[in-house]
Every structure is written in C-alpha cells, then in structure tokens.
C-alpha cells in the first residue's frame, strides 16, 4: 500500500523506487470497476479511494491506494478481450509478427502475461508453437483453454515465473497487453522475467500511454485495475533497476492510445532510435512534470462539469439518454460525476457476463447490445469511446434514425 496511517492522504511511497509520491488528482470513493452486481447486492459493494500521484524520484505515475488483486481478478472477471473485432485483428497481427521474428526458430517458447480468453495466443497455438498463458481469472482462462491454448490459471510473479523456467525452459518472448499496468508488484514481475527469459529474449508489453491520457484528458483510464500510467522515461528507469534495457517503443492507436515497449537484457540489443526520440519528446512536453499533471487534473473537473451539465439539460427536456459499452473505464466517469440511472437509463453491452446486472457504484442496468437498435434512445453516451470507429460503423442506423452520440474524450461533444 502506498498510503496509510504513517504517510496520510496526499503522499505515499513509490511501488517502483520507494521515492515520495505526491498526489495530483483525487477521483473520490470508487467501486471495483468490473464488479457488475445483482440488485440484491447493491448495499454490499467494496469501495476504495481512487487517487493518483507522481513519484518525485523516478517520475512513475501511480495510484495512491492498491486494491488486493484477488478482489479484481477472480473466476467471475467479466472482461473478454475477444469482444472487439478491431482488437482480435490487432492481436492476430501481433502474434503473427512474433511468429515471423522472435519465434521463428526450433522449439521456440512464448509466454503471455494476462492472456485472458486467448485472443492473442490462439494464433501462436494454431501455428503449433510452444506457449503458456498466465491468467488468474478462471472464467476467461477456461475460455482460452477451450481454444486449445495452454494456460496456467495463476498470477505471473517471481515465484510462478521461476517455476515455469524449471518446467518449460527459457522463453524467447514474454508478452503482455493491458496487463503490466495492472500489476503494482512490478519489481516481482521484472524479477520473474529475469528468471524466465532466454538470454537473447525480449519482454514486450503494451499499455495505455500517459502522453495520450494527458493530451485527451481521458481520466477514465484511471481505475482500480490500472495502477500505473507509463511513459518511456519512467519505464526505462524501472527496467534499468532490474537489469533490462528499453530497446524499442512503438505508439499504437488501440484503446485510445498506447505504447508497446520492448525490453532486452542489459547490453543484449542496441536500442532503436525511437526510444531516445520518444523520451526526448516527453521531456520537451514536460509530460510528467507536476505542473502538467495539475493542468490535467483541472481539465478533468471541467469535463465533469460539462458532462453533468449536458445530461442534466437533456433530462429537463425529457430526452431519452442511454449509454453504449459497460466499460471498466465508465465506472470512474459515473462515480466521479455522480451519474446514475436518473441521467443514463441503461447501458447496452455485448458481453453476456455483464448483461442483466447493474454497473458498479452507479447501478445503471446493463442490457444486451441488440436492445439498442430495437428501441433507439435520443442520445447515447459512448462509454466505449476507444472502440468508436467499430461501434459507430456497426450502429450507423442510430444517427440516420435521428439519434446522437455523446462523447467526453477529449471534451464533451454531441455528434
Ligand atoms: N491481454 C488482454 C487482457 C487484458 S485485461 C487484452 O489486452 O485484452 C488484464 C488481464 O490481466 C485480466 O485478464 C487479468 O485477469 C490478468 N492479470 C491480472 N494480474 C495478472 C498477473 N499478475 N499475471 C497474469 N495476468 C494477470
Ligand atoms: P473496453 O473499452 O475494451 O475495456 P474496459 O472495460 O477495460 O474499459 O470495453 C469495451 C466494452 O464494450 C466491453 O464490455 C464490450 C463492449 N462492446 C460492445 O458492447 N460492443 C462492441 O462493438 C464493442 C467493440 C465493445
Ligand atoms: Zn519512484
């Protein structure tokens, strides 16, 4: 825990370097973002204080409080990675790239941290390449196994990684998407990678990028599961502590803007020019400077006021307002803004594990996505704004029928 009796609210200790973490944004009392609930359980929800700070020692941006991992990642974890066609293609292409490069050798071995329903490892498995996915959330892990994928239903950390090395030998690639930023015990992850990775192997992971979050004021990327908000600069320092060089970076358009980071053992591979370029750009923009982060926090308050103002006005006019995509991100928006069913009557979502339940904290009913076209609202708040192209293309008829989308990233707009 980074906050507690000895440090008090507003300051804490960095989970990476032990330096002082200064809070710059308090998003208040928040539920677990993926804890969709039955109406009868509405008075038994778990809440924590969602606040984010920056380490004065290593610049790493991180949550001030840590939620115990078993509360978030368990058998009923309802996020299924294969729910987006764009993401299915993104991960098939990523797997294909590894098959043609790092894994193009006899007896190659690939490990994925947070393989979820097998959206990426399916391509590796179909190619007959040796692999193992770590996935502590038992329900999605079973779905991956159903696709013929080897899964260890466990958390990746130093101990489990060392066991894997003894059982399977060294890994040529250790990959993770949207998972490393979920893991407060980053030290244990790097030590695990050290134990498991082949001497010439690569550790590659992609996560939401602080540069995009600040630029787009996408404060909904901040929730219980997203513990870290990486920059190339902060990660290069973190990797260095554990014997790894940041040797490549690549910006990705998915999930509102991410970066894919490639690490290799110190001195094993020359860094690509892109690493120095991105770090220089971060410094030129003063990306992780306290003043920049305070400016971001101020804009978050403006987005909240604009969104609540718009929704309150629409209710006064008697408009029917729903939302699209019961995202984890939207828990931060609804709970920070105080938006409940009186402002957004329901959320449409294609995930069976979420349908028929209430959204965490805000208690907005989740209904099957098919219900959207069966009775269009006047307005739909696009909670899954990161999938805007995919969803708006599928639901073209909504605007033709007179409906309008409400977006709040990078600012509040009706389109
Ligand atoms: N890689 C997928 C899933 C991201 S969701 C994608 O990009 O869509 C994050 C996943 O990480 C969840 O399925 C969660 O169960 C898993 N996870 C959380 N902590 C983990 C850990 N220590 N080791 C392995 N997986 C973990
Ligand atoms: P996502 O934005 O990927 O992640 P998070 O929950 O971490 O914020 O979640 C997208 C949600 O939107 C997920 O519940 C599935 C749903 N969805 C649809 O209902 N229809 C769609 O076409 C797509 C792409 C997603
Ligand atoms: Zn630090």
Short mmCIF file of C-alpha atoms and ligand atoms in Angstrom, two decimals:
data_model
loop_
_atom_site.label_atom_id
_atom_site.label_comp_id
_atom_site.label_asym_id
_atom_site.label_seq_id
_atom_site.Cartn_x
_atom_site.Cartn_y
_atom_site.Cartn_z
CA UNK A 1 0.00 0.00 0.00
CA UNK A 2 1.28 3.43 -0.85
CA UNK A 3 -0.98 5.30 1.53
CA UNK A 4 -1.75 4.58 5.13
CA UNK A 5 -1.51 5.80 8.66
CA UNK A 6 2.18 6.58 8.50
CA UNK A 7 2.01 8.66 5.30
CA UNK A 8 -1.54 10.07 5.30
CA UNK A 9 -3.60 11.07 2.28
CA UNK A 10 -1.82 13.11 -0.38
CA UNK A 11 1.57 11.39 -0.09
CA UNK A 12 2.82 7.84 -0.39
CA UNK A 13 5.76 5.63 -1.32
CA UNK A 14 6.60 4.68 -4.89
CA UNK A 15 5.98 1.00 -5.66
CA UNK A 16 8.99 1.01 -8.01
CA UNK A 17 11.75 3.03 -6.30
CA UNK A 18 10.47 3.85 -2.81
CA UNK A 19 10.54 7.62 -3.51
CA UNK A 20 7.87 10.07 -2.36
CA UNK A 21 4.64 10.04 -4.38
CA UNK A 22 2.71 13.33 -4.45
CA UNK A 23 -0.99 13.09 -5.25
CA UNK A 24 -2.28 15.29 -8.11
CA UNK A 25 -5.82 14.01 -8.70
CA UNK A 26 -8.47 12.63 -6.34
CA UNK A 27 -11.33 10.81 -8.10
CA UNK A 28 -13.05 10.03 -4.83
CA UNK A 29 -14.76 6.96 -3.47
CA UNK A 30 -14.94 4.35 -6.20
CA UNK A 31 -16.15 0.76 -6.55
CA UNK A 32 -14.26 -2.05 -8.32
CA UNK A 33 -14.63 -1.11 -11.98
CA UNK A 34 -15.52 -4.61 -13.21
CA UNK A 35 -17.72 -5.63 -10.24
CA UNK A 36 -21.09 -5.69 -12.01
CA UNK A 37 -23.72 -6.65 -9.47
CA UNK A 38 -27.19 -8.06 -8.85
CA UNK A 39 -29.67 -5.57 -7.43
CA UNK A 40 -29.83 -7.51 -4.15
CA UNK A 41 -26.10 -6.92 -3.58
CA UNK A 42 -26.28 -3.15 -4.01
CA UNK A 43 -25.64 -2.39 -0.33
CA UNK A 44 -22.58 -4.69 -0.08
CA UNK A 45 -20.18 -3.13 -2.54
CA UNK A 46 -16.46 -2.68 -1.93
CA UNK A 47 -15.20 0.91 -2.25
CA UNK A 48 -11.75 2.48 -2.13
CA UNK A 49 -10.26 5.93 -2.63
CA UNK A 50 -9.17 6.41 -6.23
CA UNK A 51 -6.37 8.96 -6.35
CA UNK A 52 -3.28 9.23 -8.50
CA UNK A 53 0.16 10.68 -7.84
CA UNK A 54 3.64 11.06 -9.26
CA UNK A 55 6.94 9.84 -7.81
CA UNK A 56 9.45 12.62 -7.28
CA UNK A 57 12.27 10.08 -7.55
CA UNK A 58 11.54 8.19 -10.79
CA UNK A 59 8.51 10.13 -12.22
CA UNK A 60 6.30 7.00 -12.28
CA UNK A 61 2.61 7.96 -12.15
CA UNK A 62 0.66 5.51 -9.98
CA UNK A 63 -2.40 5.02 -7.81
CA UNK A 64 -2.19 6.12 -4.17
CA UNK A 65 -4.07 3.03 -2.96
CA UNK A 66 -3.76 -0.57 -4.08
CA UNK A 67 -6.77 -2.91 -4.27
CA UNK A 68 -5.94 -6.55 -3.32
CA UNK A 69 -5.53 -8.47 -6.58
CA UNK A 70 -7.93 -11.31 -5.71
CA UNK A 71 -10.77 -8.79 -5.39
CA UNK A 72 -10.34 -7.81 -9.03
CA UNK A 73 -9.11 -10.93 -10.82
CA UNK A 74 -11.17 -14.00 -9.97
CA UNK A 75 -13.36 -16.61 -11.64
CA UNK A 76 -16.13 -14.13 -12.44
CA UNK A 77 -13.92 -11.43 -14.04
CA UNK A 78 -16.23 -10.24 -16.82
CA UNK A 79 -13.84 -8.67 -19.37
CA UNK A 80 -13.50 -10.76 -22.53
CA UNK A 81 -10.75 -9.50 -24.83
CA UNK A 82 -12.26 -11.06 -27.95
CA UNK A 83 -15.34 -8.80 -27.74
CA UNK A 84 -13.86 -6.32 -30.21
CA UNK A 85 -13.16 -7.20 -33.84
CA UNK A 86 -10.50 -4.48 -34.06
CA UNK A 87 -8.69 -5.96 -31.05
CA UNK A 88 -8.97 -9.51 -32.45
CA UNK A 89 -7.21 -8.31 -35.61
CA UNK A 90 -4.66 -6.29 -33.63
CA UNK A 91 -3.62 -9.32 -31.56
CA UNK A 92 -3.66 -11.74 -34.51
CA UNK A 93 -1.25 -9.37 -36.29
CA UNK A 94 0.92 -9.05 -33.17
CA UNK A 95 1.14 -12.83 -32.78
CA UNK A 96 1.93 -13.21 -36.47
CA UNK A 97 4.77 -10.70 -36.13
CA UNK A 98 6.31 -12.70 -33.27
CA UNK A 99 5.90 -15.96 -35.22
CA UNK A 100 7.89 -14.42 -38.08
CA UNK A 101 10.63 -12.93 -35.87
CA UNK A 102 11.45 -13.99 -32.30
CA UNK A 103 9.59 -17.31 -32.56
CA UNK A 104 10.97 -18.32 -35.97
CA UNK A 105 13.43 -20.86 -34.51
CA UNK A 106 13.30 -24.52 -33.49
CA UNK A 107 11.45 -25.24 -30.25
CA UNK A 108 10.56 -21.59 -29.61
CA UNK A 109 8.61 -20.81 -26.44
CA UNK A 110 6.24 -17.86 -25.95
CA UNK A 111 4.73 -16.72 -22.64
CA UNK A 112 1.85 -14.30 -22.28
CA UNK A 113 1.02 -12.49 -19.04
CA UNK A 114 -2.75 -11.87 -18.86
CA UNK A 115 -3.81 -13.98 -21.86
CA UNK A 116 -7.50 -13.53 -20.98
CA UNK A 117 -9.70 -15.52 -23.41
CA UNK A 118 -6.76 -16.37 -25.67
CA UNK A 119 -7.25 -13.55 -28.18
CA UNK A 120 -3.50 -13.48 -28.97
CA UNK A 121 -2.22 -16.97 -28.06
CA UNK A 122 -4.80 -18.59 -30.33
CA UNK A 123 -2.66 -17.62 -33.34
CA UNK A 124 0.50 -18.96 -31.64
CA UNK A 125 -1.22 -22.19 -30.67
CA UNK A 126 -2.69 -22.68 -34.16
CA UNK A 127 0.84 -22.33 -35.55
CA UNK A 128 1.94 -25.25 -33.33
CA UNK A 129 4.40 -23.13 -31.34
CA UNK A 130 5.09 -23.89 -27.69
CA UNK A 131 3.41 -21.35 -25.42
CA UNK A 132 1.97 -20.69 -21.98
CA UNK A 133 -0.55 -18.07 -20.91
CA UNK A 134 -0.76 -16.82 -17.32
CA UNK A 135 -4.34 -15.90 -16.48
CA UNK A 136 -5.56 -15.71 -12.85
CA UNK A 137 -9.17 -15.00 -13.81
CA UNK A 138 -10.50 -18.56 -14.01
CA UNK A 139 -13.54 -17.93 -16.21
CA UNK A 140 -11.70 -16.29 -19.09
CA UNK A 141 -8.83 -18.79 -18.63
CA UNK A 142 -11.29 -21.64 -19.26
CA UNK A 143 -12.45 -19.99 -22.47
CA UNK A 144 -8.80 -19.80 -23.62
CA UNK A 145 -8.28 -23.49 -22.79
CA UNK A 146 -11.38 -24.28 -24.85
CA UNK A 147 -9.46 -22.88 -27.85
CA UNK A 148 -6.61 -25.38 -27.29
CA UNK A 149 -4.34 -22.89 -25.53
CA UNK A 150 -2.05 -23.87 -22.63
CA UNK A 151 -3.00 -21.75 -19.62
CA UNK A 152 -1.74 -21.55 -16.06
CA UNK A 153 -4.60 -20.03 -14.04
CA UNK A 154 -2.27 -18.02 -11.84
CA UNK A 155 -0.70 -14.62 -11.32
CA UNK A 156 2.61 -14.03 -13.04
CA UNK A 157 5.20 -13.02 -10.46
CA UNK A 158 8.72 -14.02 -9.45
CA UNK A 159 7.74 -17.38 -7.96
CA UNK A 160 5.43 -18.60 -10.73
CA UNK A 161 7.85 -17.38 -13.41
CA UNK A 162 10.76 -19.28 -11.83
CA UNK A 163 8.62 -22.45 -11.70
CA UNK A 164 7.82 -22.03 -15.37
CA UNK A 165 11.51 -21.76 -16.21
CA UNK A 166 12.20 -25.03 -14.39
CA UNK A 167 9.30 -26.82 -16.11
CA UNK A 168 9.50 -25.43 -19.64
CA UNK A 169 12.89 -23.80 -20.06
CA UNK A 170 13.61 -20.24 -21.19
CA UNK A 171 11.07 -18.11 -23.05
CA UNK A 172 12.04 -16.36 -26.28
CA UNK A 173 9.22 -13.83 -25.91
CA UNK A 174 7.31 -12.73 -22.84
CA UNK A 175 4.39 -10.60 -23.97
CA UNK A 176 1.63 -8.72 -22.15
CA UNK A 177 -1.12 -6.38 -23.33
CA UNK A 178 -3.07 -4.17 -20.97
CA UNK A 179 -1.77 -6.19 -18.03
CA UNK A 180 1.60 -4.88 -16.78
CA UNK A 181 -0.03 -1.55 -15.87
CA UNK A 182 -2.44 -3.65 -13.72
CA UNK A 183 0.37 -5.05 -11.56
CA UNK A 184 1.57 -2.96 -8.57
CA UNK A 185 4.30 -5.53 -7.82
CA UNK A 186 6.29 -4.51 -10.89
CA UNK A 187 9.54 -5.47 -9.10
CA UNK A 188 8.36 -9.07 -8.81
CA UNK A 189 7.32 -9.06 -12.49
CA UNK A 190 10.75 -7.89 -13.64
CA UNK A 191 12.47 -10.45 -11.39
CA UNK A 192 10.15 -13.09 -12.84
CA UNK A 193 11.06 -12.03 -16.36
CA UNK A 194 14.72 -12.20 -15.36
CA UNK A 195 14.21 -15.79 -14.20
CA UNK A 196 12.23 -16.92 -17.26
CA UNK A 197 13.52 -15.02 -20.29
CA UNK A 198 16.15 -16.53 -22.60
CA UNK A 199 19.43 -14.59 -22.65
CA UNK A 200 18.58 -13.18 -26.08
CA UNK A 201 14.80 -12.99 -25.48
CA UNK A 202 12.51 -9.97 -25.36
CA UNK A 203 9.94 -8.77 -22.86
CA UNK A 204 7.30 -6.83 -24.79
CA UNK A 205 4.24 -5.12 -23.39
CA UNK A 206 1.70 -2.50 -24.40
CA UNK A 207 -0.40 -0.32 -22.13
CA UNK A 208 -2.32 2.99 -22.19
CA UNK A 209 0.17 5.84 -22.61
CA UNK A 210 0.30 8.74 -20.17
CA UNK A 211 1.01 11.05 -23.12
CA UNK A 212 -2.36 10.19 -24.70
CA UNK A 213 -4.20 10.28 -21.37
CA UNK A 214 -2.95 13.79 -20.63
CA UNK A 215 -3.47 15.04 -24.20
CA UNK A 216 -7.04 13.70 -24.39
CA UNK A 217 -7.97 14.24 -20.73
CA UNK A 218 -9.03 10.57 -20.77
CA UNK A 219 -9.22 10.38 -16.99
CA UNK A 220 -11.42 7.29 -17.28
CA UNK A 221 -8.25 5.28 -17.91
CA UNK A 222 -7.74 5.71 -14.16
CA UNK A 223 -9.48 2.95 -12.18
CA UNK A 224 -8.67 0.18 -9.69
CA UNK A 225 -7.11 -2.17 -12.25
CA UNK A 226 -4.90 0.48 -13.90
CA UNK A 227 -2.27 1.00 -11.23
CA UNK A 228 0.50 2.54 -13.39
CA UNK A 229 0.44 5.19 -16.12
CA UNK A 230 3.66 4.65 -18.02
CA UNK A 231 5.96 6.87 -20.01
CA UNK A 232 9.01 5.65 -21.92
CA UNK A 233 11.11 7.66 -19.48
CA UNK A 234 9.64 6.17 -16.29
CA UNK A 235 9.75 2.63 -17.68
CA UNK A 236 13.30 2.90 -18.95
CA UNK A 237 14.38 3.78 -15.40
CA UNK A 238 12.25 0.99 -13.90
CA UNK A 239 13.65 -1.66 -16.27
CA UNK A 240 17.19 -0.46 -15.57
CA UNK A 241 16.78 -1.27 -11.87
CA UNK A 242 16.23 -4.94 -12.76
CA UNK A 243 18.81 -5.43 -15.50
CA UNK A 244 16.76 -4.58 -18.58
CA UNK A 245 17.24 -2.03 -21.35
CA UNK A 246 14.32 -0.39 -23.12
CA UNK A 247 15.31 -1.22 -26.71
CA UNK A 248 12.22 -0.22 -28.69
CA UNK A 249 8.97 1.71 -28.39
CA UNK A 250 6.06 1.99 -30.79
CA UNK A 251 2.92 4.06 -30.44
CA UNK A 252 -0.31 2.19 -31.06
CA UNK A 253 -3.78 3.59 -31.88
CA UNK A 254 -5.71 1.00 -29.84
CA UNK A 255 -7.60 1.72 -26.60
CA UNK A 256 -7.30 5.48 -27.05
CA UNK A 257 -3.52 5.49 -27.47
CA UNK A 258 -0.92 3.06 -26.17
CA UNK A 259 2.78 2.39 -26.39
CA UNK A 260 4.37 -1.01 -27.00
CA UNK A 261 7.64 -1.27 -25.04
CA UNK A 262 10.35 -3.82 -25.84
CA UNK A 263 12.91 -4.73 -23.18
CA UNK A 264 16.02 -6.89 -23.54
CA UNK A 265 18.71 -7.83 -21.04
CA UNK A 266 21.17 -5.01 -20.45
CA UNK A 267 23.58 -4.78 -23.36
CA UNK A 268 21.96 -7.64 -25.32
CA UNK A 269 20.40 -5.50 -28.08
CA UNK A 270 21.12 -1.97 -29.30
CA UNK A 271 18.24 0.43 -28.58
CA UNK A 272 16.30 1.67 -31.62
CA UNK A 273 16.33 5.41 -32.31
CA UNK A 274 12.62 5.55 -31.43
CA UNK A 275 13.44 5.13 -27.71
CA UNK A 276 15.57 8.27 -27.46
CA UNK A 277 13.12 10.16 -29.68
CA UNK A 278 10.08 9.37 -27.53
CA UNK A 279 11.91 10.18 -24.29
CA UNK A 280 13.10 13.49 -25.79
CA UNK A 281 9.53 14.30 -26.85
CA UNK A 282 8.25 13.50 -23.35
CA UNK A 283 10.80 15.84 -21.82
CA UNK A 284 10.11 18.61 -24.36
CA UNK A 285 6.40 18.38 -23.45
CA UNK A 286 7.20 18.25 -19.72
CA UNK A 287 4.82 15.26 -19.79
CA UNK A 288 5.40 14.01 -16.26
CA UNK A 289 6.10 17.40 -14.67
CA UNK A 290 3.92 18.31 -11.68
CA UNK A 291 2.56 21.43 -13.44
CA UNK A 292 1.44 19.38 -16.47
CA UNK A 293 -0.30 16.84 -14.24
CA UNK A 294 -2.02 19.60 -12.24
CA UNK A 295 -3.27 21.09 -15.54
CA UNK A 296 -4.65 17.66 -16.46
CA UNK A 297 -6.42 17.43 -13.11
CA UNK A 298 -8.03 20.85 -13.69
CA UNK A 299 -9.34 19.77 -17.10
CA UNK A 300 -10.83 16.62 -15.55
CA UNK A 301 -13.02 18.85 -13.39
CA UNK A 302 -14.12 20.81 -16.49
CA UNK A 303 -15.09 17.64 -18.36
CA UNK A 304 -17.15 16.52 -15.36
CA UNK A 305 -18.99 19.85 -15.16
CA UNK A 306 -19.68 19.88 -18.92
CA UNK A 307 -20.92 16.28 -18.99
CA UNK A 308 -23.17 16.64 -15.96
CA UNK A 309 -24.48 19.96 -17.35
CA UNK A 310 -25.32 18.37 -20.71
CA UNK A 311 -27.03 15.32 -19.21
CA UNK A 312 -29.00 17.41 -16.70
CA UNK A 313 -30.22 19.68 -19.51
CA UNK A 314 -31.31 16.69 -21.62
CA UNK A 315 -33.23 15.24 -18.68
CA UNK A 316 -35.02 18.58 -18.22
CA UNK A 317 -36.02 18.41 -21.90
CA UNK A 318 -37.40 14.92 -21.37
CA UNK A 319 -34.88 13.28 -23.75
CA UNK A 320 -34.17 9.57 -23.53
CA UNK A 321 -30.45 9.04 -22.78
CA UNK A 322 -28.68 5.66 -22.70
CA UNK A 323 -25.02 4.60 -22.93
CA UNK A 324 -23.06 2.14 -25.10
CA UNK A 325 -20.34 -0.13 -23.66
CA UNK A 326 -20.32 -1.14 -19.98
CA UNK A 327 -16.60 -0.44 -19.75
CA UNK A 328 -14.46 -0.55 -16.63
CA UNK A 329 -13.44 2.99 -17.59
CA UNK A 330 -17.02 4.23 -17.26
CA UNK A 331 -17.13 3.32 -13.57
CA UNK A 332 -14.71 6.20 -12.98
CA UNK A 333 -16.86 8.57 -15.06
CA UNK A 334 -20.22 7.71 -13.50
CA UNK A 335 -18.96 7.57 -9.91
CA UNK A 336 -16.76 10.68 -10.15
CA UNK A 337 -19.52 12.69 -11.88
CA UNK A 338 -22.39 11.34 -9.78
CA UNK A 339 -24.22 9.94 -12.82
CA UNK A 340 -26.84 7.27 -12.11
CA UNK A 341 -29.94 5.83 -13.81
CA UNK A 342 -31.75 9.16 -13.48
CA UNK A 343 -29.36 10.63 -16.09
CA UNK A 344 -28.45 7.50 -18.08
CA UNK A 345 -31.29 4.97 -18.04
CA UNK A 346 -29.35 1.90 -19.25
CA UNK A 347 -26.08 0.73 -20.80
CA UNK A 348 -26.04 -1.54 -23.84
CA UNK A 349 -23.21 -4.09 -23.98
CA UNK A 350 -22.44 -7.23 -25.97
CA UNK A 351 -20.84 -9.14 -23.04
CA UNK A 352 -23.16 -11.86 -21.66
CA UNK A 353 -21.30 -11.78 -18.30
CA UNK A 354 -22.36 -8.15 -17.76
CA UNK A 355 -25.93 -8.26 -19.07
CA UNK A 356 -28.80 -8.26 -16.60
CA UNK A 357 -26.55 -6.76 -13.91
CA UNK A 358 -26.03 -3.22 -12.59
CA UNK A 359 -22.93 -1.11 -13.20
CA UNK A 360 -20.64 -0.78 -10.16
CA UNK A 361 -21.45 2.10 -7.84
CA UNK A 362 -23.77 3.93 -10.26
CA UNK A 363 -26.22 0.99 -10.57
CA UNK A 364 -27.23 1.58 -14.17
CA UNK A 365 -28.81 -1.58 -15.68
CA UNK A 366 -26.75 -3.35 -18.38
CA UNK A 367 -28.78 -4.69 -21.31
CA UNK A 368 -27.83 -6.76 -24.39
CA UNK A 369 -26.47 -4.67 -27.28
CA UNK A 370 -29.26 -5.93 -29.57
CA UNK A 371 -31.73 -3.90 -27.48
CA UNK A 372 -30.12 -0.69 -28.73
CA UNK A 373 -31.42 -0.97 -32.30
CA UNK A 374 -34.71 -2.40 -31.07
CA UNK A 375 -35.59 0.95 -29.46
CA UNK A 376 -33.11 3.77 -30.03
CA UNK A 377 -32.73 6.42 -27.32
CA UNK A 378 -32.46 10.09 -28.33
CA UNK A 379 -28.84 10.19 -27.13
CA UNK A 380 -26.23 7.53 -26.40
CA UNK A 381 -23.14 8.25 -24.30
CA UNK A 382 -20.28 6.31 -25.85
CA UNK A 383 -18.63 4.80 -22.77
CA UNK A 384 -16.56 2.57 -25.13
CA UNK A 385 -15.14 5.66 -26.90
CA UNK A 386 -11.91 3.73 -27.58
CA UNK A 387 -13.94 1.49 -29.91
CA UNK A 388 -15.75 4.44 -31.56
CA UNK A 389 -14.94 3.50 -35.17
CA UNK A 390 -16.03 -0.10 -34.71
CA UNK A 391 -19.22 0.72 -32.81
CA UNK A 392 -20.31 3.72 -34.87
CA UNK A 393 -19.81 1.71 -38.08
CA UNK A 394 -21.94 -1.13 -36.74
CA UNK A 395 -24.63 1.19 -35.39
CA UNK A 396 -24.81 3.59 -38.37
CA UNK A 397 -28.57 3.35 -38.38
CA UNK A 398 -28.76 5.13 -34.99
CA UNK A 399 -27.76 8.53 -36.42
CA UNK A 400 -29.88 8.01 -39.54
CA UNK A 401 -32.83 7.48 -37.23
CA UNK A 402 -32.10 10.87 -35.59
CA UNK A 403 -30.04 9.61 -32.62
CA UNK A 404 -26.92 11.42 -31.46
CA UNK A 405 -23.75 10.19 -29.76
CA UNK A 406 -22.35 11.93 -26.72
CA UNK A 407 -18.56 11.84 -26.38
CA UNK A 408 -16.50 13.14 -23.46
CA UNK A 409 -12.99 12.43 -24.75
CA UNK A 410 -11.13 14.71 -25.41
CA UNK A 411 -14.03 17.02 -24.48
CA UNK A 412 -17.79 16.84 -24.19
CA UNK A 413 -19.43 16.82 -27.64
CA UNK A 414 -22.63 15.73 -29.33
CA UNK A 415 -22.10 14.17 -32.78
N1 LIG B 1 -4.35 -9.15 -22.65
C1 LIG B 1 -5.77 -8.95 -22.72
C2 LIG B 1 -6.43 -8.83 -21.33
C3 LIG B 1 -6.27 -7.52 -20.62
S1 LIG B 1 -7.22 -7.44 -19.12
C4 LIG B 1 -6.11 -7.75 -23.56
O1 LIG B 1 -5.25 -6.94 -23.84
O2 LIG B 1 -7.28 -7.60 -23.89
C5 LIG B 1 -5.97 -7.79 -17.91
C6 LIG B 1 -5.83 -9.28 -17.65
O3 LIG B 1 -4.69 -9.48 -16.81
C7 LIG B 1 -7.01 -9.88 -16.92
O4 LIG B 1 -7.49 -10.97 -17.67
C8 LIG B 1 -6.43 -10.30 -15.55
O5 LIG B 1 -7.02 -11.47 -15.03
C9 LIG B 1 -4.97 -10.50 -15.88
N2 LIG B 1 -3.99 -10.34 -14.78
C10 LIG B 1 -4.03 -9.51 -13.72
N3 LIG B 1 -2.92 -9.67 -12.95
C11 LIG B 1 -2.16 -10.61 -13.56
C12 LIG B 1 -0.89 -11.22 -13.25
N4 LIG B 1 -0.18 -10.89 -12.18
N5 LIG B 1 -0.44 -12.18 -14.09
C13 LIG B 1 -1.13 -12.54 -15.19
N6 LIG B 1 -2.33 -11.99 -15.52
C14 LIG B 1 -2.83 -11.03 -14.71
P1 LIG B 2 -13.07 -1.85 -23.26
O1 LIG B 2 -13.19 -0.41 -23.63
O2 LIG B 2 -12.32 -2.69 -24.21
O3 LIG B 2 -12.34 -2.01 -21.87
P2 LIG B 2 -12.54 -1.58 -20.35
O4 LIG B 2 -13.69 -2.36 -19.79
O5 LIG B 2 -11.26 -2.04 -19.78
O6 LIG B 2 -12.73 -0.11 -20.23
O7 LIG B 2 -14.52 -2.44 -23.05
C1 LIG B 2 -15.41 -2.43 -24.11
C2 LIG B 2 -16.78 -2.83 -23.62
O8 LIG B 2 -17.72 -2.52 -24.64
C3 LIG B 2 -16.91 -4.31 -23.33
O9 LIG B 2 -17.78 -4.51 -22.22
C4 LIG B 2 -17.55 -4.85 -24.61
C5 LIG B 2 -18.38 -3.69 -25.08
N1 LIG B 2 -18.52 -3.62 -26.55
C6 LIG B 2 -19.78 -3.69 -27.12
O10 LIG B 2 -20.79 -3.81 -26.41
N2 LIG B 2 -19.90 -3.64 -28.49
C7 LIG B 2 -18.81 -3.50 -29.28
O11 LIG B 2 -18.94 -3.46 -30.53
C8 LIG B 2 -17.52 -3.40 -28.69
C9 LIG B 2 -16.30 -3.23 -29.53
C10 LIG B 2 -17.41 -3.47 -27.31
ZN1 LIG B 3 9.62 6.06 -7.98
#
